[in-house]
Coordinates of N, CA and C in Angstrom, one line a residue:
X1 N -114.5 -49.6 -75.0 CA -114.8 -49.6 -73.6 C -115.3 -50.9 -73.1
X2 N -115.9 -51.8 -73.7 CA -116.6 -53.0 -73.3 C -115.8 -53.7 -73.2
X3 N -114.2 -53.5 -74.1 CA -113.3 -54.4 -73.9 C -112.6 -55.0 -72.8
X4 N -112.4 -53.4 -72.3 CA -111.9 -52.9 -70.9 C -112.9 -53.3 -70.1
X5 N -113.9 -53.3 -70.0 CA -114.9 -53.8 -68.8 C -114.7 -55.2 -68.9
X6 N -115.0 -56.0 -70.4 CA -114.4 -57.9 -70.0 C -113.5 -57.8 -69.5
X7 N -112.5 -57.4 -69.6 CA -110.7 -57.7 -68.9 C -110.6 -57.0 -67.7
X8 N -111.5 -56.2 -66.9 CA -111.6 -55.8 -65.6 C -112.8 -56.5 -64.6
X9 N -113.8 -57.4 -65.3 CA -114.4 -57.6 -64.2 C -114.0 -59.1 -63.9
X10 N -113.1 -59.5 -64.1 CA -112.4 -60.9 -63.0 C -112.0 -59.8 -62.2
X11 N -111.0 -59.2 -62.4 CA -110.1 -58.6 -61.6 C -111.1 -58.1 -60.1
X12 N -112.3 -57.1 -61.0 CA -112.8 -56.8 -60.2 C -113.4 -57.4 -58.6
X13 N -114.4 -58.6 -59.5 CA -114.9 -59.6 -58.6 C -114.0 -60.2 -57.8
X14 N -112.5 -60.6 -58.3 CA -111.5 -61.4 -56.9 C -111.3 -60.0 -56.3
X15 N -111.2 -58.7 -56.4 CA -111.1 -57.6 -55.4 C -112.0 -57.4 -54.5
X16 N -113.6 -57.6 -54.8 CA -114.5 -57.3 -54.0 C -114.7 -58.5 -53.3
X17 N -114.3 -59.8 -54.0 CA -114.6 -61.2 -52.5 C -113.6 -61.2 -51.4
X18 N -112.1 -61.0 -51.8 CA -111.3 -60.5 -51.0 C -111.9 -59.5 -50.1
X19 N -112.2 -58.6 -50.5 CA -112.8 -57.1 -49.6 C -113.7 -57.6 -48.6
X20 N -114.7 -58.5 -49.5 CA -115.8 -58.9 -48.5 C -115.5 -59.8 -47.2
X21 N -114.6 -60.9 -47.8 CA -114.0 -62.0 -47.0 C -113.4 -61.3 -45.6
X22 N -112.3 -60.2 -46.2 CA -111.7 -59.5 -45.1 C -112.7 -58.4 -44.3
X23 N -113.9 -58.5 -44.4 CA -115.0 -57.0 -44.1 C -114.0 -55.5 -44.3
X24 N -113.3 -55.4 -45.4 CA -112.9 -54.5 -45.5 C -113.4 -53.5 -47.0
X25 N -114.5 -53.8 -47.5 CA -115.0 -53.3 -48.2 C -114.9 -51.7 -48.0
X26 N -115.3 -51.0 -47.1 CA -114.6 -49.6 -47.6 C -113.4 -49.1 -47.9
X27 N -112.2 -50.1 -47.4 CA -110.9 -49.5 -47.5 C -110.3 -49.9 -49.0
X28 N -111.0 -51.2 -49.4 CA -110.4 -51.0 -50.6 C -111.2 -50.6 -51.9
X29 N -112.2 -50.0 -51.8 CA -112.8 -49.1 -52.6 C -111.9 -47.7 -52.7
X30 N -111.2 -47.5 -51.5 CA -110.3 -46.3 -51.3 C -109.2 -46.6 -52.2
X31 N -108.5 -48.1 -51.6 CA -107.3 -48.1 -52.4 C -107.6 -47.8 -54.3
X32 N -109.0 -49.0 -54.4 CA -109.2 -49.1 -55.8 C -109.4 -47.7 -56.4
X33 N -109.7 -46.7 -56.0 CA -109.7 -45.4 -56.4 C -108.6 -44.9 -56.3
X34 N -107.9 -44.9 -55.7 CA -106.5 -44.2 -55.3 C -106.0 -44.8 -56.8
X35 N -105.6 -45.8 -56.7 CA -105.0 -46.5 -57.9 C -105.4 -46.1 -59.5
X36 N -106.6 -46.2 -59.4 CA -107.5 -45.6 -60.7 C -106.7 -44.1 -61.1
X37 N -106.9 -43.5 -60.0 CA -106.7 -42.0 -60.5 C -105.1 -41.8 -60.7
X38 N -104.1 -42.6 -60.1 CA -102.6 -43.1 -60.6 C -102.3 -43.3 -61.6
X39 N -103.6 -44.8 -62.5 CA -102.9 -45.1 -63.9 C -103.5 -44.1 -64.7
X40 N -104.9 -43.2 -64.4 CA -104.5 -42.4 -65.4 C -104.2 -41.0 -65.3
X41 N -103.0 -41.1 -64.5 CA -102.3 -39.8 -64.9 C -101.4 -40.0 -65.9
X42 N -101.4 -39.1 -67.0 CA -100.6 -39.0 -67.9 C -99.1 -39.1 -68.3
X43 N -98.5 -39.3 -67.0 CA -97.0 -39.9 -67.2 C -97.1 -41.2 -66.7
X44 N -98.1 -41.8 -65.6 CA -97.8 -42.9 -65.5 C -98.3 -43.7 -66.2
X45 N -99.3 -43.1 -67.1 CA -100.3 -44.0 -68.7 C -99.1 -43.9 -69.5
X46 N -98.2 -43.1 -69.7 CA -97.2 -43.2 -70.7 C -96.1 -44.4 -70.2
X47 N -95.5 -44.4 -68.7 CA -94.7 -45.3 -68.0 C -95.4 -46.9 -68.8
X48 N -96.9 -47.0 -68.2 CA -97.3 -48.5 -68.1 C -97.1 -48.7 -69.9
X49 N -97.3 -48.1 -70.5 CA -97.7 -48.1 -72.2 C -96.4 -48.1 -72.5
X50 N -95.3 -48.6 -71.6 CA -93.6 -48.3 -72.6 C -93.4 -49.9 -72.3
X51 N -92.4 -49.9 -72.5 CA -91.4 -51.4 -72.6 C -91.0 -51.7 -71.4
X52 N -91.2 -51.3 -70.5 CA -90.6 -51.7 -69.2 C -91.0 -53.0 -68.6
X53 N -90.4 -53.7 -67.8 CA -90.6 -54.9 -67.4 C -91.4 -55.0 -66.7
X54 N -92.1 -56.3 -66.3 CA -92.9 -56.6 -65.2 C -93.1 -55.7 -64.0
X55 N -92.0 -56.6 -63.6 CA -91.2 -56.3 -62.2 C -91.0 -54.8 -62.1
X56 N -90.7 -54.2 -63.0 CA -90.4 -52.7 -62.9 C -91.5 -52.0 -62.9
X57 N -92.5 -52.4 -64.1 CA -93.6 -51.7 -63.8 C -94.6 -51.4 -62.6
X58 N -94.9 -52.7 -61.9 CA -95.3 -53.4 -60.5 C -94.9 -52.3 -59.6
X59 N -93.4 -52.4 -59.8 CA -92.0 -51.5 -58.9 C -92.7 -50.0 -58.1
X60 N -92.6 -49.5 -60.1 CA -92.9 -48.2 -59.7 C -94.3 -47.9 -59.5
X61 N -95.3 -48.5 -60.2 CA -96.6 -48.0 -59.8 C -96.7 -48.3 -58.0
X62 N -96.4 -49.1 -57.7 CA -96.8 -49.3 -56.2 C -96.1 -48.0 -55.4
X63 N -94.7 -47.9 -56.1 CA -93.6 -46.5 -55.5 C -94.8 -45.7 -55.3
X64 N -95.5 -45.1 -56.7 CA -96.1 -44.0 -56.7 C -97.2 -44.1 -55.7
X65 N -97.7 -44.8 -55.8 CA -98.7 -45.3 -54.8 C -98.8 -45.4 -53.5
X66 N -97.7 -45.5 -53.1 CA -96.6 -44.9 -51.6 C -98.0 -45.8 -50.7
X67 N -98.0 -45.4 -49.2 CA -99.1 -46.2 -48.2 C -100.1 -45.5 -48.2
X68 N -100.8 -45.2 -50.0 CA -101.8 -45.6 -50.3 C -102.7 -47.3 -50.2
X69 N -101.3 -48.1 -50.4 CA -102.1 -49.2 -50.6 C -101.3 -50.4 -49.2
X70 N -102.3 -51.4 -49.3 CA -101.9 -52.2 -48.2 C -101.3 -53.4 -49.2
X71 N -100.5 -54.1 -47.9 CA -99.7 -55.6 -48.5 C -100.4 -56.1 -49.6
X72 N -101.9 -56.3 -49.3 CA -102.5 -57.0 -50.1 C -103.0 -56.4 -51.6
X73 N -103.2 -55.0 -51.4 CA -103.8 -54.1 -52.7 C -102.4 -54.6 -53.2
X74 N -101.0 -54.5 -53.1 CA -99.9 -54.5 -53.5 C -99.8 -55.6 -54.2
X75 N -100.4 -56.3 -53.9 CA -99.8 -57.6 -54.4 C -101.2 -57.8 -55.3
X76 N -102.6 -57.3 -55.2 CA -103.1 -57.5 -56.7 C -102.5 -56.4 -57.7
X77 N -102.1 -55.3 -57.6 CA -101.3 -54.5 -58.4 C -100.2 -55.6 -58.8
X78 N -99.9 -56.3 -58.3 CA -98.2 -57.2 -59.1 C -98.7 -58.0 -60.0
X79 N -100.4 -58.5 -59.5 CA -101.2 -59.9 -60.5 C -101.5 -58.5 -61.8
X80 N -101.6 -57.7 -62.0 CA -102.2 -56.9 -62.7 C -101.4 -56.6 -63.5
X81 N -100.2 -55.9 -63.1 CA -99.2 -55.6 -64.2 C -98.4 -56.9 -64.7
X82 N -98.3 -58.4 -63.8 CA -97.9 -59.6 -64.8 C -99.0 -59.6 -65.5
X83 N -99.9 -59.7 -66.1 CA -100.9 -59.7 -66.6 C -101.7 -58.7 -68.1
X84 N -100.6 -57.6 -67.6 CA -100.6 -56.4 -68.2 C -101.9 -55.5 -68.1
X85 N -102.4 -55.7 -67.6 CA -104.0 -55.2 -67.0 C -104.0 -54.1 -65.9
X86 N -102.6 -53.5 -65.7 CA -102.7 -51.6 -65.3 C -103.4 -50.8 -66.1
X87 N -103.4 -50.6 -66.9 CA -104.2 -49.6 -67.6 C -105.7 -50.1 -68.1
X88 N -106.0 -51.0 -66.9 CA -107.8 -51.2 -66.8 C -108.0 -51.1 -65.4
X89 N -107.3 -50.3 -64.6 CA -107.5 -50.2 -63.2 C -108.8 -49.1 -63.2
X90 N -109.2 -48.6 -64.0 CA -110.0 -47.3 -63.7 C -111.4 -48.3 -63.2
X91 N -111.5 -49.5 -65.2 CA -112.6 -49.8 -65.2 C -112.6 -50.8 -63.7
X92 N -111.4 -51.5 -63.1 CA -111.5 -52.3 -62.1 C -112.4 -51.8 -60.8
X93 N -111.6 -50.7 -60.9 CA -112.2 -49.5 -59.6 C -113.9 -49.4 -59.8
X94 N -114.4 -49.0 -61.1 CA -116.0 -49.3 -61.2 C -116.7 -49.9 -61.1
X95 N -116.5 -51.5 -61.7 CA -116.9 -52.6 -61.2 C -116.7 -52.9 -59.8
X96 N -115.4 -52.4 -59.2 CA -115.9 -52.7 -57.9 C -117.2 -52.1 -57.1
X97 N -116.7 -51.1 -57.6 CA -118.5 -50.1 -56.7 C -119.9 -51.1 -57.3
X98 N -119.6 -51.4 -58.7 CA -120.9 -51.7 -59.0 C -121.3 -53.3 -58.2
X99 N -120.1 -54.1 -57.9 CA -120.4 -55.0 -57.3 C -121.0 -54.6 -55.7
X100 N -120.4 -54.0 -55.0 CA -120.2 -53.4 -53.9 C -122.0 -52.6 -53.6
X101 N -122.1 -51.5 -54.3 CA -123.7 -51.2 -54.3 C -124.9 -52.4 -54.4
X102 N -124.1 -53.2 -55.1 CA -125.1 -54.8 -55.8 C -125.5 -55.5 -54.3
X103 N -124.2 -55.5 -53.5 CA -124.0 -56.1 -52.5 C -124.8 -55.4 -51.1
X104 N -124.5 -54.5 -51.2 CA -125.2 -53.6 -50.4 C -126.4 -53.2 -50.6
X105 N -127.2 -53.6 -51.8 CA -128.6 -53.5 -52.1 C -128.7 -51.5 -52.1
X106 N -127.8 -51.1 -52.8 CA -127.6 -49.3 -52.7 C -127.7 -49.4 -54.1
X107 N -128.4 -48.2 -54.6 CA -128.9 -47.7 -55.9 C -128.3 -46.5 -55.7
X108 N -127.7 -45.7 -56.7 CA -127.8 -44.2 -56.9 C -128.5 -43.4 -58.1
X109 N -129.3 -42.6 -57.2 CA -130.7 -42.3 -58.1 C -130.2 -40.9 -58.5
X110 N -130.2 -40.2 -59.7 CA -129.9 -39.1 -60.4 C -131.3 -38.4 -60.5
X111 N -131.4 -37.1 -59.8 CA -132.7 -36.6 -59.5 C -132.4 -35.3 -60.6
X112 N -133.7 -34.9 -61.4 CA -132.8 -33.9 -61.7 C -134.7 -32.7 -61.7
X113 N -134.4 -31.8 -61.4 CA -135.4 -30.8 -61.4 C -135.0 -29.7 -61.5
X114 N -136.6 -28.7 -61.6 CA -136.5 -27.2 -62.3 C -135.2 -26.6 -60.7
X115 N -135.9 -26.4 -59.6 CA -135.5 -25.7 -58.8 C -134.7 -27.0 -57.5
X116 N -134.3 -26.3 -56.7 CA -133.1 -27.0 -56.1 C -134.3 -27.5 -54.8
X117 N -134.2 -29.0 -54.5 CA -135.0 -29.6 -53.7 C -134.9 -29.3 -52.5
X118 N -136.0 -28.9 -51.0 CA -135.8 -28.9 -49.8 C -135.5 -30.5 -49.4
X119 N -134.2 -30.2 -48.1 CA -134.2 -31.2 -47.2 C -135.5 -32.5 -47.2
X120 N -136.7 -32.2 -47.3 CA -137.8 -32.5 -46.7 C -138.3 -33.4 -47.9
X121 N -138.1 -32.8 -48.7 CA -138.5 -32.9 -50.2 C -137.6 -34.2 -50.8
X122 N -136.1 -34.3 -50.7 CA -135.4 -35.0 -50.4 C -135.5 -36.1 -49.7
X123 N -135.9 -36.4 -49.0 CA -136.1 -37.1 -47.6 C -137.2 -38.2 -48.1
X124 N -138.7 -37.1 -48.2 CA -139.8 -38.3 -48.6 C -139.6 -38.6 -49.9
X125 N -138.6 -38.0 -51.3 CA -138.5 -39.1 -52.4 C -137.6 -39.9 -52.2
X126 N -136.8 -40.0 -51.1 CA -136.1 -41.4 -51.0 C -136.8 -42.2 -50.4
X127 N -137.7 -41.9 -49.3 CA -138.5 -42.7 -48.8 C -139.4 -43.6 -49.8
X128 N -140.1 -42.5 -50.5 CA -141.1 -43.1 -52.1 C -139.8 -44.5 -52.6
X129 N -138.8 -44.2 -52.7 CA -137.9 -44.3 -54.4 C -137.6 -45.9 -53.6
X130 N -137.6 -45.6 -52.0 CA -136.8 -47.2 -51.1 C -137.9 -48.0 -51.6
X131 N -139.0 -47.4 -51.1 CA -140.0 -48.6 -51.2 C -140.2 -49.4 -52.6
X132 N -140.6 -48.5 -53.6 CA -140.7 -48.9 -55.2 C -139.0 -49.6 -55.6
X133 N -138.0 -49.6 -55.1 CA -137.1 -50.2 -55.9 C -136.5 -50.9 -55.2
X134 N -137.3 -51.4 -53.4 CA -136.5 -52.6 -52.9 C -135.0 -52.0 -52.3
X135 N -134.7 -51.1 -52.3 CA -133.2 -50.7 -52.0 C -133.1 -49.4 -51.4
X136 N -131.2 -49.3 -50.6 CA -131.2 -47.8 -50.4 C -131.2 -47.5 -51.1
X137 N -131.3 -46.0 -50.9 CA -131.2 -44.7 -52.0 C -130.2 -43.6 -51.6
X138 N -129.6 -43.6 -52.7 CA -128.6 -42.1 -52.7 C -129.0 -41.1 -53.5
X139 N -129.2 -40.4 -53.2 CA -129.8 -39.5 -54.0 C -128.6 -38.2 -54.8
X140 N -128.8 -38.4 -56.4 CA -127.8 -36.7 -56.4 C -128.9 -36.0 -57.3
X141 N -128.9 -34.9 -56.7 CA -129.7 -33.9 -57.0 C -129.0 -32.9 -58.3
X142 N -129.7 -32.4 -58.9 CA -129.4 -31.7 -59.6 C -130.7 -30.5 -60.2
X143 N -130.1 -29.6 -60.8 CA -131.1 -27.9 -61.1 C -131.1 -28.3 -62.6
X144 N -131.7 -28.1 -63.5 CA -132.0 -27.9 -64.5 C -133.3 -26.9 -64.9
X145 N -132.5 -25.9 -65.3 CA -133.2 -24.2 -65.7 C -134.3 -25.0 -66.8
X146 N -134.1 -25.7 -67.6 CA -135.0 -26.0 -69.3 C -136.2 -26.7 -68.5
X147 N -135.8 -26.9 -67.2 CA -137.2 -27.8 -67.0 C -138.2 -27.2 -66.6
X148 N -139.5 -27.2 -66.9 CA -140.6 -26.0 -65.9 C -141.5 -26.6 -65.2
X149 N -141.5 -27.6 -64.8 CA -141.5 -28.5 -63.7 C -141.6 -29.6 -63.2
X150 N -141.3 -29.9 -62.2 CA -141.5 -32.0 -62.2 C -140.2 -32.3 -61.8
X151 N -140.0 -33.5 -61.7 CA -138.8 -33.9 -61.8 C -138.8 -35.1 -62.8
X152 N -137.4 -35.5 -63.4 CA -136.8 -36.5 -63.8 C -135.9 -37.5 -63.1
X153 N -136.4 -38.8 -63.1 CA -135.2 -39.7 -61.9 C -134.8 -40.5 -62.5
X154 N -133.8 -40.9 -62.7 CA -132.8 -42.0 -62.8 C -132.5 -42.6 -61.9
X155 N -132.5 -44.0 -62.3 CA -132.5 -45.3 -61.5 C -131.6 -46.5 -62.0
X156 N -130.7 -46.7 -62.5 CA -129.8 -47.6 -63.4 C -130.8 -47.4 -64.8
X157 N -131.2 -48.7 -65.0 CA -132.2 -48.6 -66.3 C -133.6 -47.9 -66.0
X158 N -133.9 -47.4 -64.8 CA -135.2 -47.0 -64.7 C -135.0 -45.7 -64.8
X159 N -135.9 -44.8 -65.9 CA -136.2 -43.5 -65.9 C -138.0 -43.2 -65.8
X160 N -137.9 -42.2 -64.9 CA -139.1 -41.5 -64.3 C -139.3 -40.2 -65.0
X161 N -140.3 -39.9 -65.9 CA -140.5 -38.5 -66.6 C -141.3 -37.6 -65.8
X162 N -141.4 -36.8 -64.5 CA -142.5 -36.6 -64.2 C -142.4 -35.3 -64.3
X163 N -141.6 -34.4 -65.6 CA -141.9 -33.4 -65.9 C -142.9 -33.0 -66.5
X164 N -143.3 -31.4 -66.9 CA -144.3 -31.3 -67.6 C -144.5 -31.5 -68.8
X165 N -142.8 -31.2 -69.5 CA -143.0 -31.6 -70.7 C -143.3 -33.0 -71.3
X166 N -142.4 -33.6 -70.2 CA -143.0 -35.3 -70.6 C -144.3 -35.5 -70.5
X167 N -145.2 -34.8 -69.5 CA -146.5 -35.3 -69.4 C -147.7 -34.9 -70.5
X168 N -146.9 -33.5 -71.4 CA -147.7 -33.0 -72.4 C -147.2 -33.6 -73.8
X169 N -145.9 -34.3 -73.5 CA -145.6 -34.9 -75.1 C -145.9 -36.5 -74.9
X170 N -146.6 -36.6 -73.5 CA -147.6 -38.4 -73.5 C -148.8 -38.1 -74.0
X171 N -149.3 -37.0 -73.8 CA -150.6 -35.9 -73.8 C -150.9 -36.6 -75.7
X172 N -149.7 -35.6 -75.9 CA -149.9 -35.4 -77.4 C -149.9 -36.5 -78.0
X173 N -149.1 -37.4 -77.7 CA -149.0 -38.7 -78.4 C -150.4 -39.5 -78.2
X174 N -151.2 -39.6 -77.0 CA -152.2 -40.4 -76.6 C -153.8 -39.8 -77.9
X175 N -153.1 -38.2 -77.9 CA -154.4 -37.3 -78.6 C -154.2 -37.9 -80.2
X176 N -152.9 -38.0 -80.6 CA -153.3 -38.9 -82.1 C -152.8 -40.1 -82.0
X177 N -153.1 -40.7 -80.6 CA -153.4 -42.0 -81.5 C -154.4 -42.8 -81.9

């Protein structure tokens, strides 16, 4: 997988300065997903994975791709398959977001708790989560039955334990040491 992330983040990065240059950053987040979920469908992962030519491959992935894509997506799909680098469009598509949120100073924070959060409840931990991490906040919420209460947040590399069990197995740890 790392491999595929070196050989997609050039790709990536000339996608998102492009994007930026043209302020068209949401549309080609669209194309770059649209395309992602193309190479890996399973006849066209088997199409790019055969012997076919350049030109042909270019051909037909863009066919399938119909006005999904604009002049321009079109023509980095042509740099991609001379290249042979269609079947790293997924990771291209990722890196772009990750550039894209980078750019946009947007985090997406994985919340996860016992019972399902009010609106309100929602609201002021992204309020808390803007201030402590410098950025927006997207929040995805999630229920977890095993937890008995607190939450857990995820933040890229930042994890928040503020369940109970985490707070009883700091408990325990602090009691012998």
């Amino acid at each position: 997988m790392s491999e595929l992330t070196t050989v997609a983040r050039p790709y990536a990065k000339a996608a998102f300065d492009f994007a930026l240059e043209q302020g068209a950053l949401d549309k080609w987040a669209d194309m770059l997903e649209f395309a992602a979920v193309v190479a890996k469908d399973e006849t066209v992962a088997s199409f790019l994975s055969s012997s076919a030519t350049v030109g042909k491959t270019a051909e037909v992935f863009i066919g399938v791709c119909g006005d999904e894509l604009d002049d321009n997506a079109k023509n980095f799909v042509k740099v991609l398959a001379e290249n042979e680098r269609l079947p790293a469009l997924s990771a291209v598509s990722e890196l772009y977001q990750t550039f894209r949120a980078e750019y946009e100073k947007e985090v997406e924070v994985d919340v996860t708790s016992a019972v399902k959060l009010l609106k309100a409840q929602q609201t002021e931990l992204s309020k808390a989560l803007e201030q402590r991490l410098q950025r927006k906040i997207k929040l995805n919420c999630s229920v977890d039955k095993s937890i008995i209460g607190g939450l857990v947040i995820e933040a890229g590399d930042v994890v928040i334990d503020g369940t109970l069990r985490g707070k009883l197995d700091r408990l325990a740890y602090a009691l012998q040491s």
